[in-house]
Short mmCIF file of C-alpha atoms and ligand atoms in Angstrom, two decimals:
data_model
loop_
_atom_site.label_atom_id
_atom_site.label_comp_id
_atom_site.label_asym_id
_atom_site.label_seq_id
_atom_site.Cartn_x
_atom_site.Cartn_y
_atom_site.Cartn_z
CA MET A 10 126.23 99.78 121.94
CA ILE A 11 125.71 97.12 124.34
CA PRO A 12 122.68 96.21 126.47
CA ALA A 13 122.77 96.45 130.23
CA ARG A 14 123.27 93.10 132.00
CA PHE A 15 120.29 90.74 132.18
CA ASP A 16 119.46 87.18 133.11
CA TYR A 17 118.46 85.05 130.19
CA VAL A 18 115.87 82.26 130.09
CA ALA A 19 114.89 80.34 126.87
CA PRO A 20 111.92 78.15 127.72
CA THR A 21 110.66 75.51 125.18
CA SER A 22 106.93 75.62 125.94
CA VAL A 23 104.25 78.31 126.51
CA ALA A 24 103.67 76.86 129.93
CA ASP A 25 107.39 77.15 130.91
CA ALA A 26 107.43 80.64 129.45
CA LEU A 27 104.54 81.77 131.59
CA SER A 28 106.15 80.38 134.74
CA ALA A 29 109.39 82.13 133.93
CA LEU A 30 107.52 85.39 133.52
CA ALA A 31 105.71 84.94 136.71
CA GLU A 32 108.89 84.02 138.59
CA ALA A 33 110.82 86.99 137.19
CA GLY A 34 107.98 89.44 138.09
CA ASP A 35 107.87 93.12 137.08
CA ASP A 36 111.34 93.46 135.61
CA ALA A 37 111.06 90.67 132.97
CA LYS A 38 110.82 91.33 129.26
CA VAL A 39 109.67 88.88 126.57
CA MET A 40 111.86 88.51 123.51
CA ALA A 41 110.43 87.35 120.17
CA GLY A 42 112.68 88.03 117.15
CA GLY A 43 114.41 90.84 118.98
CA GLN A 44 114.25 93.19 116.08
CA SER A 45 112.55 95.92 118.11
CA LEU A 46 113.62 94.86 121.49
CA LEU A 47 117.39 94.58 120.93
CA PRO A 48 117.70 98.13 119.50
CA ILE A 49 115.84 99.32 122.58
CA LEU A 50 118.10 97.39 124.91
CA ARG A 51 121.21 98.56 123.06
CA MET A 52 120.14 102.16 123.39
CA ARG A 53 119.39 101.43 127.02
CA LEU A 54 115.84 102.81 126.71
CA ASN A 55 114.91 99.76 128.76
CA ALA A 56 116.89 97.52 131.05
CA PRO A 57 115.01 94.50 132.22
CA GLU A 58 116.47 92.17 134.86
CA THR A 59 115.28 89.08 132.94
CA VAL A 60 114.84 88.39 129.22
CA VAL A 61 112.52 85.54 128.40
CA ASP A 62 113.34 84.38 124.90
CA LEU A 63 110.40 82.77 123.02
CA GLY A 64 112.64 81.60 120.19
CA ARG A 65 112.78 77.98 121.28
CA ILE A 66 109.05 77.45 121.62
CA GLU A 67 108.16 75.42 118.49
CA GLU A 68 104.43 75.36 119.28
CA LEU A 69 104.29 79.15 118.64
CA ARG A 70 105.71 78.96 115.14
CA GLY A 71 103.95 78.21 111.78
CA VAL A 72 100.69 78.85 109.89
CA ARG A 73 97.69 76.47 110.22
CA ASP A 74 94.48 75.98 108.34
CA GLU A 75 91.40 75.84 110.77
CA GLY A 76 88.40 75.67 108.66
CA ASP A 77 87.26 79.16 108.01
CA HIS A 78 90.37 80.65 109.80
CA VAL A 79 93.98 80.95 108.96
CA VAL A 80 95.92 80.71 112.26
CA ILE A 81 99.42 82.22 112.55
CA GLY A 82 101.54 81.23 115.52
CA ALA A 83 102.87 84.42 117.28
CA MET A 84 106.46 83.52 116.81
CA THR A 85 106.08 82.90 112.99
CA THR A 86 108.75 85.12 111.20
CA TYR A 87 107.67 87.61 108.58
CA ALA A 88 109.73 85.43 106.09
CA ASP A 89 107.73 82.42 106.99
CA VAL A 90 104.43 84.29 106.57
CA LEU A 91 105.65 85.52 103.18
CA ALA A 92 106.38 81.87 102.18
CA SER A 93 102.84 80.83 103.30
CA ASP A 94 100.31 80.22 100.43
CA LEU A 95 97.53 79.96 102.95
CA VAL A 96 98.07 83.55 104.12
CA ARG A 97 98.63 84.72 100.51
CA GLN A 98 95.37 83.17 99.42
CA HIS A 99 93.09 83.89 102.43
CA ALA A 100 94.60 87.01 103.94
CA GLY A 101 96.51 88.60 101.02
CA VAL A 102 96.70 92.05 102.42
CA LEU A 103 98.84 90.84 105.33
CA THR A 104 101.31 89.35 102.78
CA ASP A 105 101.32 92.66 100.91
CA ALA A 106 102.04 94.57 104.04
CA ILE A 107 104.77 92.33 105.25
CA GLU A 108 106.58 92.57 101.99
CA GLU A 109 107.01 96.19 102.83
CA VAL A 110 108.40 95.72 106.36
CA ALA A 111 112.03 96.69 106.80
CA ASP A 112 114.47 94.52 104.79
CA PRO A 113 115.07 90.81 104.19
CA GLN A 114 117.59 90.45 107.23
CA ILE A 115 115.01 91.86 109.63
CA ARG A 116 112.12 89.79 107.99
CA HIS A 117 114.17 86.64 108.59
CA ARG A 118 114.10 87.30 112.36
CA GLY A 119 111.17 89.56 113.12
CA THR A 120 107.73 87.95 114.16
CA VAL A 121 104.28 88.82 113.44
CA GLY A 122 103.34 88.48 117.16
CA GLY A 123 106.33 90.67 118.22
CA ALA A 124 105.40 93.33 115.82
CA LEU A 125 101.75 93.32 117.06
CA VAL A 126 102.69 93.55 120.69
CA HIS A 127 105.37 96.27 120.09
CA ALA A 128 102.51 98.20 118.51
CA ASP A 129 104.50 100.98 116.95
CA PRO A 130 101.89 103.22 115.24
CA ALA A 131 104.14 103.31 112.16
CA GLY A 132 104.41 99.47 112.08
CA ASP A 133 103.02 97.87 109.04
CA VAL A 134 101.25 94.73 110.49
CA GLY A 135 98.60 96.38 112.70
CA ALA A 136 96.55 97.85 109.85
CA PRO A 137 96.10 94.67 107.77
CA VAL A 138 95.28 92.59 110.95
CA LEU A 139 92.76 95.24 111.87
CA ALA A 140 91.31 95.33 108.37
CA LEU A 141 91.06 91.57 108.32
CA ASP A 142 88.93 91.53 111.59
CA ALA A 143 91.49 89.18 113.11
CA GLU A 144 91.38 87.83 116.64
CA LEU A 145 94.31 87.82 118.89
CA VAL A 146 94.92 84.92 121.17
CA VAL A 147 96.44 85.98 124.45
CA THR A 148 97.55 83.41 127.02
CA GLY A 149 98.26 84.01 130.78
CA PRO A 150 98.48 82.16 134.00
CA GLY A 151 94.63 81.95 134.03
CA GLY A 152 94.41 80.44 130.56
CA GLU A 153 93.58 81.68 127.08
CA ARG A 154 91.39 84.62 125.90
CA THR A 155 90.61 85.94 122.56
CA VAL A 156 90.68 89.65 121.91
CA PRO A 157 89.17 91.19 118.61
CA ALA A 158 91.73 93.29 116.74
CA ALA A 159 89.50 96.31 117.17
CA GLU A 160 90.06 96.00 121.01
CA PHE A 161 93.65 94.85 120.88
CA PHE A 162 95.49 98.18 120.21
CA ARG A 163 95.14 100.47 123.25
CA ASP A 164 97.65 103.31 122.64
CA LEU A 165 101.16 104.05 121.48
CA PHE A 166 103.16 100.89 122.19
CA GLU A 167 100.28 99.58 124.34
CA THR A 168 98.03 96.50 123.72
CA ALA A 169 95.59 94.22 125.46
CA VAL A 170 98.53 91.93 126.38
CA GLY A 171 99.00 92.39 130.02
CA GLU A 172 102.04 91.76 132.29
CA GLY A 173 102.84 88.10 132.63
CA GLU A 174 100.82 87.38 129.46
CA LEU A 175 101.83 86.33 125.91
CA LEU A 176 100.28 86.80 122.60
CA THR A 177 100.19 83.19 121.23
CA ALA A 178 98.33 83.34 117.96
CA ILE A 179 96.58 85.46 115.34
CA ARG A 180 93.27 84.02 114.08
CA ILE A 181 92.35 85.50 110.66
CA PRO A 182 88.84 84.80 109.14
CA LYS A 183 89.53 83.67 105.58
CA HIS A 184 89.03 86.44 103.06
CA THR A 185 89.18 84.13 100.11
CA GLY A 186 88.83 85.68 96.69
CA TRP A 187 89.21 89.25 98.14
CA GLY A 188 91.66 91.54 96.35
CA SER A 189 94.27 93.33 98.38
CA ARG A 190 96.69 96.04 98.42
CA TYR A 191 99.04 97.69 100.88
CA GLU A 192 100.04 101.27 99.82
CA LYS A 193 103.03 102.42 101.79
CA PHE A 194 104.33 105.95 101.43
CA VAL A 195 107.97 106.57 102.16
CA ARG A 196 110.48 108.93 100.83
CA VAL A 197 113.58 106.70 100.87
CA ALA A 198 114.06 102.95 100.60
CA HIS A 199 113.93 100.99 103.95
CA GLN A 200 111.85 103.52 105.92
CA TRP A 201 108.96 103.20 108.44
CA SER A 202 105.56 104.27 106.86
CA ILE A 203 104.95 107.88 106.80
CA VAL A 204 101.38 106.81 106.09
CA ALA A 205 100.22 103.44 104.68
CA VAL A 206 96.85 101.93 103.83
CA ALA A 207 95.84 98.39 103.91
CA ALA A 208 92.80 97.62 101.71
CA THR A 209 91.06 94.44 100.97
CA VAL A 210 87.96 94.37 98.74
CA ARG A 211 85.48 91.87 97.50
CA VAL A 212 84.15 92.76 94.05
CA GLU A 213 80.97 91.12 92.65
CA GLY A 214 79.87 91.82 89.13
CA GLY A 215 82.03 94.97 88.66
CA ALA A 216 80.86 96.56 91.90
CA ILE A 217 82.43 96.62 95.41
CA ALA A 218 80.43 94.30 97.63
CA GLU A 219 82.57 94.67 100.70
CA ALA A 220 85.62 96.73 101.68
CA ARG A 221 87.96 96.67 104.71
CA ILE A 222 90.52 99.43 105.19
CA GLY A 223 93.21 99.91 107.86
CA LEU A 224 95.41 102.91 108.29
CA THR A 225 99.01 102.93 109.46
CA ASN A 226 100.45 105.98 111.25
CA MET A 227 97.32 107.97 111.32
CA GLY A 228 97.02 108.10 115.11
CA SER A 229 98.38 106.34 118.19
CA THR A 230 97.14 102.99 117.05
CA PRO A 231 96.26 101.47 113.62
CA LEU A 232 92.74 102.63 112.63
CA ARG A 233 89.79 101.48 110.43
CA ALA A 234 88.50 103.83 107.80
CA THR A 235 84.89 102.80 108.56
CA ALA A 236 83.25 105.73 106.78
CA VAL A 237 85.13 104.85 103.48
CA GLU A 238 84.22 101.16 103.89
CA GLN A 239 80.57 101.98 104.13
CA ALA A 240 80.76 104.52 101.32
CA LEU A 241 82.33 102.00 99.04
CA VAL A 242 79.57 99.31 99.28
CA GLY A 243 77.68 99.01 95.95
CA LYS A 244 80.06 101.51 94.14
CA ALA A 245 81.41 100.59 90.77
CA ALA A 246 85.09 99.79 90.88
CA THR A 247 85.88 102.80 88.83
CA GLU A 248 88.31 105.74 89.49
CA ASP A 249 85.52 108.35 89.88
CA ALA A 250 83.30 106.34 92.19
CA VAL A 251 86.21 105.25 94.35
CA ARG A 252 87.79 108.68 94.50
CA GLU A 253 84.57 110.07 95.92
CA ALA A 254 84.12 107.39 98.58
CA CYS A 255 87.77 107.67 99.69
CA ALA A 256 87.57 111.49 100.31
CA ALA A 257 86.53 110.42 103.88
CA ALA A 258 89.60 108.45 104.59
CA ALA A 259 91.11 110.78 107.18
CA GLU A 260 87.77 111.29 109.13
CA GLY A 261 88.33 110.74 112.77
CA THR A 262 92.06 110.26 112.52
CA ASN A 263 94.79 112.06 114.65
CA PRO A 264 98.02 111.72 112.84
CA PRO A 265 101.36 112.94 114.15
CA SER A 266 103.32 115.93 112.88
CA ASP A 267 107.01 115.37 112.55
CA LEU A 268 110.01 115.88 110.25
CA ASN A 269 108.30 113.60 107.53
CA GLY A 270 105.19 115.62 107.35
CA ASP A 271 102.61 117.53 109.30
CA ALA A 272 99.14 116.12 110.31
CA ASP A 273 97.39 117.80 107.38
CA TYR A 274 99.76 116.48 104.90
CA ARG A 275 99.24 112.94 106.40
CA LYS A 276 95.49 113.39 106.11
CA HIS A 277 95.90 114.34 102.43
CA LEU A 278 98.09 111.34 102.00
CA ALA A 279 95.59 109.04 103.51
CA THR A 280 92.90 109.92 101.02
CA VAL A 281 95.24 109.51 98.05
CA LEU A 282 96.66 106.25 99.28
CA THR A 283 93.28 104.85 100.15
CA ARG A 284 92.04 105.57 96.63
CA ARG A 285 95.08 103.84 95.20
CA ALA A 286 94.87 100.99 97.47
CA VAL A 287 91.07 100.29 96.86
CA LEU A 288 91.44 100.67 93.17
CA ALA A 289 94.41 98.22 92.98
CA ALA A 290 92.55 95.83 95.42
CA ALA A 291 89.46 95.85 93.32
CA GLY A 292 91.68 95.09 90.25
CA ALA A 293 90.65 98.37 88.50
CA MET B 4 127.25 83.60 131.89
CA THR B 5 125.52 81.16 129.57
CA ARG B 6 127.19 78.27 127.72
CA ILE B 7 126.60 78.11 123.91
CA ASN B 8 127.52 75.73 121.24
CA VAL B 9 127.79 77.43 117.85
CA THR B 10 129.17 76.26 114.46
CA VAL B 11 130.83 79.14 112.79
CA ASP B 12 132.19 78.71 109.28
CA GLY B 13 132.11 75.03 109.63
CA VAL B 14 133.95 74.87 112.99
CA GLY B 15 132.15 74.05 116.29
CA TYR B 16 132.79 76.33 119.17
CA GLU B 17 131.67 76.00 122.88
CA ASP B 18 131.93 79.18 124.90
CA GLU B 19 130.66 80.92 127.99
CA VAL B 20 129.04 84.26 127.07
CA GLU B 21 127.20 87.00 128.83
CA PRO B 22 123.64 86.83 127.67
CA ARG B 23 123.85 90.57 126.58
CA THR B 24 126.73 89.74 124.05
CA LEU B 25 125.69 90.56 120.55
CA LEU B 26 126.42 88.01 117.97
CA VAL B 27 128.66 90.40 116.08
CA HIS B 28 130.80 91.07 119.16
CA TYR B 29 131.07 87.23 119.78
CA LEU B 30 132.29 86.74 116.25
CA ARG B 31 134.70 89.54 116.28
CA GLU B 32 135.95 89.61 119.95
CA THR B 33 135.62 85.96 121.21
CA LEU B 34 136.35 84.20 117.93
CA GLY B 35 138.59 86.94 116.25
CA LYS B 36 136.67 86.84 113.09
CA THR B 37 136.86 90.58 112.33
CA GLY B 38 135.75 90.20 108.70
CA THR B 39 132.27 90.97 109.92
CA VAL B 40 132.13 94.65 110.77
CA VAL B 41 129.81 97.04 112.62
CA GLY B 42 128.71 100.11 110.67
CA CYS B 43 125.91 101.62 112.71
CA ASP B 44 124.12 101.78 116.01
CA THR B 45 120.56 101.26 114.62
CA SER B 46 120.58 98.03 112.61
CA ASN B 47 120.06 99.95 109.50
CA CYS B 48 123.28 99.65 107.49
CA GLY B 49 123.72 95.77 107.00
CA ALA B 50 127.50 95.73 107.25
CA CYS B 51 127.32 93.13 109.97
CA THR B 52 125.13 90.69 107.85
CA VAL B 53 125.94 86.96 108.39
CA HIS B 54 123.95 83.82 107.74
CA LEU B 55 122.18 82.04 110.58
CA ASP B 56 121.10 78.60 109.50
CA GLY B 57 121.49 79.72 105.94
CA ARG B 58 119.38 82.92 106.18
CA SER B 59 120.79 86.38 106.34
CA VAL B 60 120.57 88.23 109.54
CA LYS B 61 122.14 91.49 111.04
CA SER B 62 124.55 90.11 113.58
CA CYS B 63 124.40 93.33 115.58
CA ASN B 64 120.68 92.75 116.24
CA VAL B 65 121.01 89.05 117.38
CA LEU B 66 122.32 87.92 120.66
CA ALA B 67 125.04 85.24 120.74
CA VAL B 68 122.76 83.13 123.00
CA GLN B 69 120.16 83.12 120.33
CA ALA B 70 122.66 81.43 118.05
CA ASP B 71 123.11 78.57 120.54
CA GLY B 72 122.82 75.24 118.67
CA HIS B 73 122.74 76.96 115.34
CA GLU B 74 125.23 77.47 112.37
CA VAL B 75 126.66 80.84 111.41
CA THR B 76 128.37 81.62 108.18
CA THR B 77 130.45 84.85 107.87
CA ILE B 78 132.31 86.36 105.06
CA GLU B 79 135.29 84.50 106.25
CA GLY B 80 133.78 81.22 105.61
CA LEU B 81 132.96 81.88 101.85
CA ALA B 82 136.34 81.08 100.13
CA GLN B 83 137.08 77.41 99.82
CA ASP B 84 140.71 76.19 99.63
CA GLY B 85 141.95 79.67 98.68
CA GLU B 86 139.36 79.97 95.94
CA LEU B 87 137.03 83.02 96.18
CA HIS B 88 133.35 82.35 96.29
CA PRO B 89 131.80 83.27 93.00
CA MET B 90 130.08 86.36 94.66
CA GLN B 91 133.37 87.51 96.01
CA ARG B 92 134.96 87.11 92.56
CA ALA B 93 132.12 89.01 91.02
CA PHE B 94 132.48 91.86 93.35
CA HIS B 95 136.18 91.88 92.47
CA ASP B 96 135.59 91.79 88.74
CA CYS B 97 132.91 94.39 88.66
CA HIS B 98 134.71 96.83 90.98
CA ALA B 99 131.74 96.64 93.32
CA LEU B 100 133.57 98.21 96.19
CA GLN B 101 135.60 101.34 96.99
CA CYS B 102 136.30 101.69 100.70
CA GLY B 103 135.04 98.17 101.17
CA TYR B 104 133.43 98.72 104.60
CA CYS B 105 130.00 97.65 103.37
CA THR B 106 131.41 94.70 101.33
CA PRO B 107 131.25 91.80 103.80
CA GLY B 108 127.60 92.44 104.66
CA MET B 109 126.74 93.33 101.00
CA ILE B 110 128.27 90.00 99.84
CA MET B 111 126.52 87.92 102.43
CA GLN B 112 123.14 89.55 101.64
CA ALA B 113 123.78 89.23 97.83
CA ILE B 114 124.24 85.50 98.31
CA ASP B 115 120.97 85.43 100.34
CA VAL B 116 119.23 87.17 97.42
CA LEU B 117 120.36 84.43 94.95
CA ASN B 118 119.54 81.76 97.44
CA ASP B 119 116.03 83.01 97.52
CA ASN B 120 115.78 83.68 93.74
CA PRO B 121 118.65 82.51 91.42
CA HIS B 122 117.62 84.74 88.58
CA PRO B 123 116.52 88.01 90.13
CA SER B 124 115.74 91.10 87.86
CA GLU B 125 117.76 94.29 88.41
CA GLU B 126 114.80 95.62 90.52
CA GLN B 127 114.69 92.42 92.65
CA ILE B 128 118.29 92.76 93.35
CA ARG B 129 118.02 96.44 94.33
CA VAL B 130 115.06 95.50 96.68
CA GLY B 131 116.90 92.43 97.99
CA LEU B 132 119.89 94.74 99.12
CA GLU B 133 117.63 97.31 100.65
CA GLY B 134 118.98 96.72 104.10
CA ASN B 135 122.57 97.21 103.03
CA LEU B 136 123.90 100.76 102.79
CA CYS B 137 126.95 101.84 100.70
CA ARG B 138 128.27 105.30 100.94
CA CYS B 139 130.83 104.96 98.15
CA THR B 140 129.73 103.09 95.10
CA GLY B 141 126.31 104.38 94.22
CA TYR B 142 125.32 100.68 94.07
CA HIS B 143 125.61 100.47 90.33
CA ASN B 144 128.55 98.04 90.30
CA ILE B 145 127.24 96.05 93.23
CA VAL B 146 124.14 95.35 91.17
CA LYS B 147 126.22 94.40 88.20
CA ALA B 148 128.31 92.06 90.40
CA VAL B 149 125.15 90.31 91.66
CA GLN B 150 123.95 89.99 88.06
CA GLN B 151 127.24 88.50 87.06
CA ALA B 152 127.23 86.03 89.77
CA ALA B 153 123.60 85.15 88.90
CA ASP B 154 124.52 84.70 85.25
CA GLU B 155 127.22 82.31 86.18
CA GLY B 156 124.44 80.36 87.63
CA SER B 157 125.22 77.03 89.32
CA THR B 158 127.11 77.63 92.56
CA ALA B 159 126.59 81.40 92.97
CA GLY B 160 124.01 81.20 95.62
CA ALA B 161 124.65 77.75 96.90
CA SER B 162 127.67 77.44 99.08
CA ALA B 163 127.50 79.94 101.84
CA GLY B 164 127.91 77.18 104.43
CA ALA B 165 126.58 73.68 104.63
CA THR B 166 123.01 74.79 105.55
CA ALA B 167 122.43 77.23 102.96
CA GLY B 168 119.58 76.07 100.76
CA GLY B 169 118.44 77.46 97.44
CA ALA B 170 120.10 77.76 94.13
CA GLN B 171 121.20 74.65 92.46
C1 FAD C 327 116.30 98.78 110.86
C2 FAD C 327 114.83 98.36 111.12
C3 FAD C 327 113.81 98.77 110.35
C4 FAD C 327 112.56 98.38 110.58
N1 FAD C 327 111.59 98.73 109.65
C5 FAD C 327 110.30 98.46 109.89
C6 FAD C 327 109.22 98.77 109.04
O1 FAD C 327 109.47 99.28 107.90
N2 FAD C 327 107.96 98.36 109.29
C7 FAD C 327 107.72 97.69 110.42
O2 FAD C 327 106.48 97.37 110.65
N3 FAD C 327 108.56 97.38 111.26
C8 FAD C 327 109.97 97.71 111.08
N4 FAD C 327 110.88 97.37 111.99
C9 FAD C 327 110.46 96.62 113.19
C10 FAD C 327 110.41 95.15 113.03
O3 FAD C 327 109.13 94.91 112.21
C11 FAD C 327 110.36 94.33 114.30
O4 FAD C 327 110.77 93.01 114.09
C12 FAD C 327 108.97 94.03 114.99
O5 FAD C 327 108.39 95.30 115.28
C13 FAD C 327 109.12 93.33 116.27
O6 FAD C 327 109.02 91.88 116.07
P1 FAD C 327 110.09 90.94 116.91
O7 FAD C 327 109.59 89.60 116.71
O8 FAD C 327 111.50 91.26 116.49
O9 FAD C 327 109.79 91.42 118.42
P2 FAD C 327 110.78 91.75 119.65
O10 FAD C 327 111.62 92.91 119.14
O11 FAD C 327 111.39 90.63 120.19
O12 FAD C 327 109.67 92.24 120.62
C14 FAD C 327 108.96 93.50 120.45
C15 FAD C 327 108.17 93.74 121.70
O13 FAD C 327 106.97 92.94 121.86
C16 FAD C 327 107.03 92.14 123.02
N5 FAD C 327 106.71 90.78 122.56
C17 FAD C 327 107.15 90.14 121.49
N6 FAD C 327 106.56 88.89 121.24
C18 FAD C 327 105.58 88.83 122.21
C19 FAD C 327 104.61 87.84 122.61
N7 FAD C 327 104.43 86.71 121.79
N8 FAD C 327 103.85 87.99 123.72
C20 FAD C 327 104.08 89.20 124.45
N9 FAD C 327 104.97 90.14 124.24
C21 FAD C 327 105.69 90.03 123.12
C22 FAD C 327 108.48 92.23 123.54
O14 FAD C 327 108.58 92.08 124.96
C23 FAD C 327 108.84 93.58 123.11
O15 FAD C 327 108.39 94.53 123.94
C24 FAD C 327 112.17 97.68 111.77
C25 FAD C 327 113.26 97.27 112.61
C26 FAD C 327 114.63 97.67 112.34
C27 FAD C 327 115.63 97.24 113.33
S1 FES C 328 126.15 97.23 112.23
FE1 FES C 328 124.36 95.85 112.05
S2 FES C 328 123.12 96.79 110.67
FE2 FES C 328 124.69 98.40 110.99
S1 FES C 329 132.38 100.62 99.38
FE1 FES C 329 132.52 102.11 100.82
S2 FES C 329 130.63 101.79 101.89
FE2 FES C 329 130.32 100.52 100.21
#
C-alpha cells in the first residue's frame, strides 16, 4: 500500500524543524524513524499535507552523561540505546524493555522519542520511562519546557507534546546499582505486549530499599503500580514477601479486553508478571 | 518530486522520486532490482529486508527520500564476480528454502545477525530472525544455514556492501 501524496521537508536543526512545522500549520506531521508513522500513512489512516522528517537533525541523536542524569536525544534509535553502556548502567530497565521491542530491523530505525510521542498503550518504552521518573524535554516556538513522565502521557496516543512542538530529549535520573527487569507477556514471537511490567529495584542488605514499577497495556497510558512500590519497601527479597506485596499490582488499572485476553485476565497477568519482574530485578 | 542520490549495491543513482515512494518500490520499480520482494502490508514479514548503511531495515517501511545520501545493499549486491556470498551458499547447502519467497530478506537479516555477533547461539539466531517470517521451512534449516555460515567464520558477515561493519 502506498501513502497519499505529501510534501516533504528534511530540516537539519531543531530551529528549522520548528519553523517548518509552524509554516505547514495544521496538516503537518513529524516523522522520526517512521516505524509507526509509515504503516499509518500506508493504510491511509492519516494523510498529512506535509511530512517534516527529523532524520537529518544530528543534535537530536545520541546519549549524553549529564552528572546525575543520562540524557537521550529524542532521535536516538532503539539500536543505539541498546549499544549505550550509560543507559545499561544507569537506566537498565529501559535497556531491558527495548530489547523486547519489535525486531532488529525496526530497532535500527525506530526512535525512543518517536515511541514516546506515539504513545501506544501496548508500546514497551512508556512503562520504563515512567518507572525511572524521567523528564521529557519538549521544545516549541516559545522555547523549551520539561514535563515529568507522570504528566507526559495523557490518553491513548496522546501526550503533552502539542501541535507545533517537538519532543527533543529524555532526561533520566541515574539509577546506578539498581537491579532491573522487563517482563513482557506475549503468545507468539514478535508481538506487542499483552501485558508487560518494568521493574527496577534497589536492594540493601537483602531487603528492598526502593522499588519502581511501570505497567504496559494496563490502561490507556502506561501506569505506575504505586501501591506495590510502597508495599515492597523494607520487604525481604524473597518469593513469599514479594508475592504478597505484588498482589496489589492491578489496583487502579483499567486494562482493555480484546482477542488476546479480557480485562480480568490482564489483571491477573499483571500480578504474576510484577512478582516475576521484582524478584528478577532484586536478583532473587 | 524530490531529487535523491543513493548508492545501491555499489552503484550511484540520482533520481527524482515522489516523497511518498517506499524504498522497496524505488528499488523494484525505478531501479528494476526485483530481488527484494514485498510479502505483507504490515511490516511484519521481513521479506523486503535490505541494508541501509550496513544495518538491516524493512524497505517497505522506509521512504526512498530517507535513503538520500545513504548506501543500500540488496540481495542482488551480495554475490561478487559470480561467486555466491557465503550466506547464500549456506542457504543453498542446507536447503534453507522451499518456495524461496522469504529468502532474500532472510539472507539479508541473517548477515545482519552475524555482523552484530559473529558467533551466535541457536537461540540468538532465532531471536535475530524474529522479524522474518517463513511459511514453508519451519525455520530449522534456516537456522542451520546461519550456523554453517557462522562456522565458516571470516567473511560470512562481512561483505554485505562496502559499509557493513562487524565480523572480521
Ligand atoms: C511490525 C512492527 C512491530 C512493532 N512491535 C513493537 C513492539 O513490540 N513494541 C513497541 O513498543 N513498539 C513496536 N512497534 C512500534 C515501534 O516501536 C515504532 O518504532 C515506534 O513506536 C515509533 O518510533 P519512530 O521513531 O519510528 O516514530 P515515527 O513512526 O516516525 O513517529 C511516531 C509518531 O510520533 C510522532 N513523533 C515522532 N517523533 C517525534 C518528536 N521528536 N516530536 C514530536 N512528535 C514526534 C510522529 O508524528 C508520529 O505521530 C512495532 C512496529 C512495527 C512496524
Ligand atoms: S514486505 Fe516489508 S515487512 Fe513484509
Ligand atoms: S521458503 Fe517459502 S516462505 Fe520461506
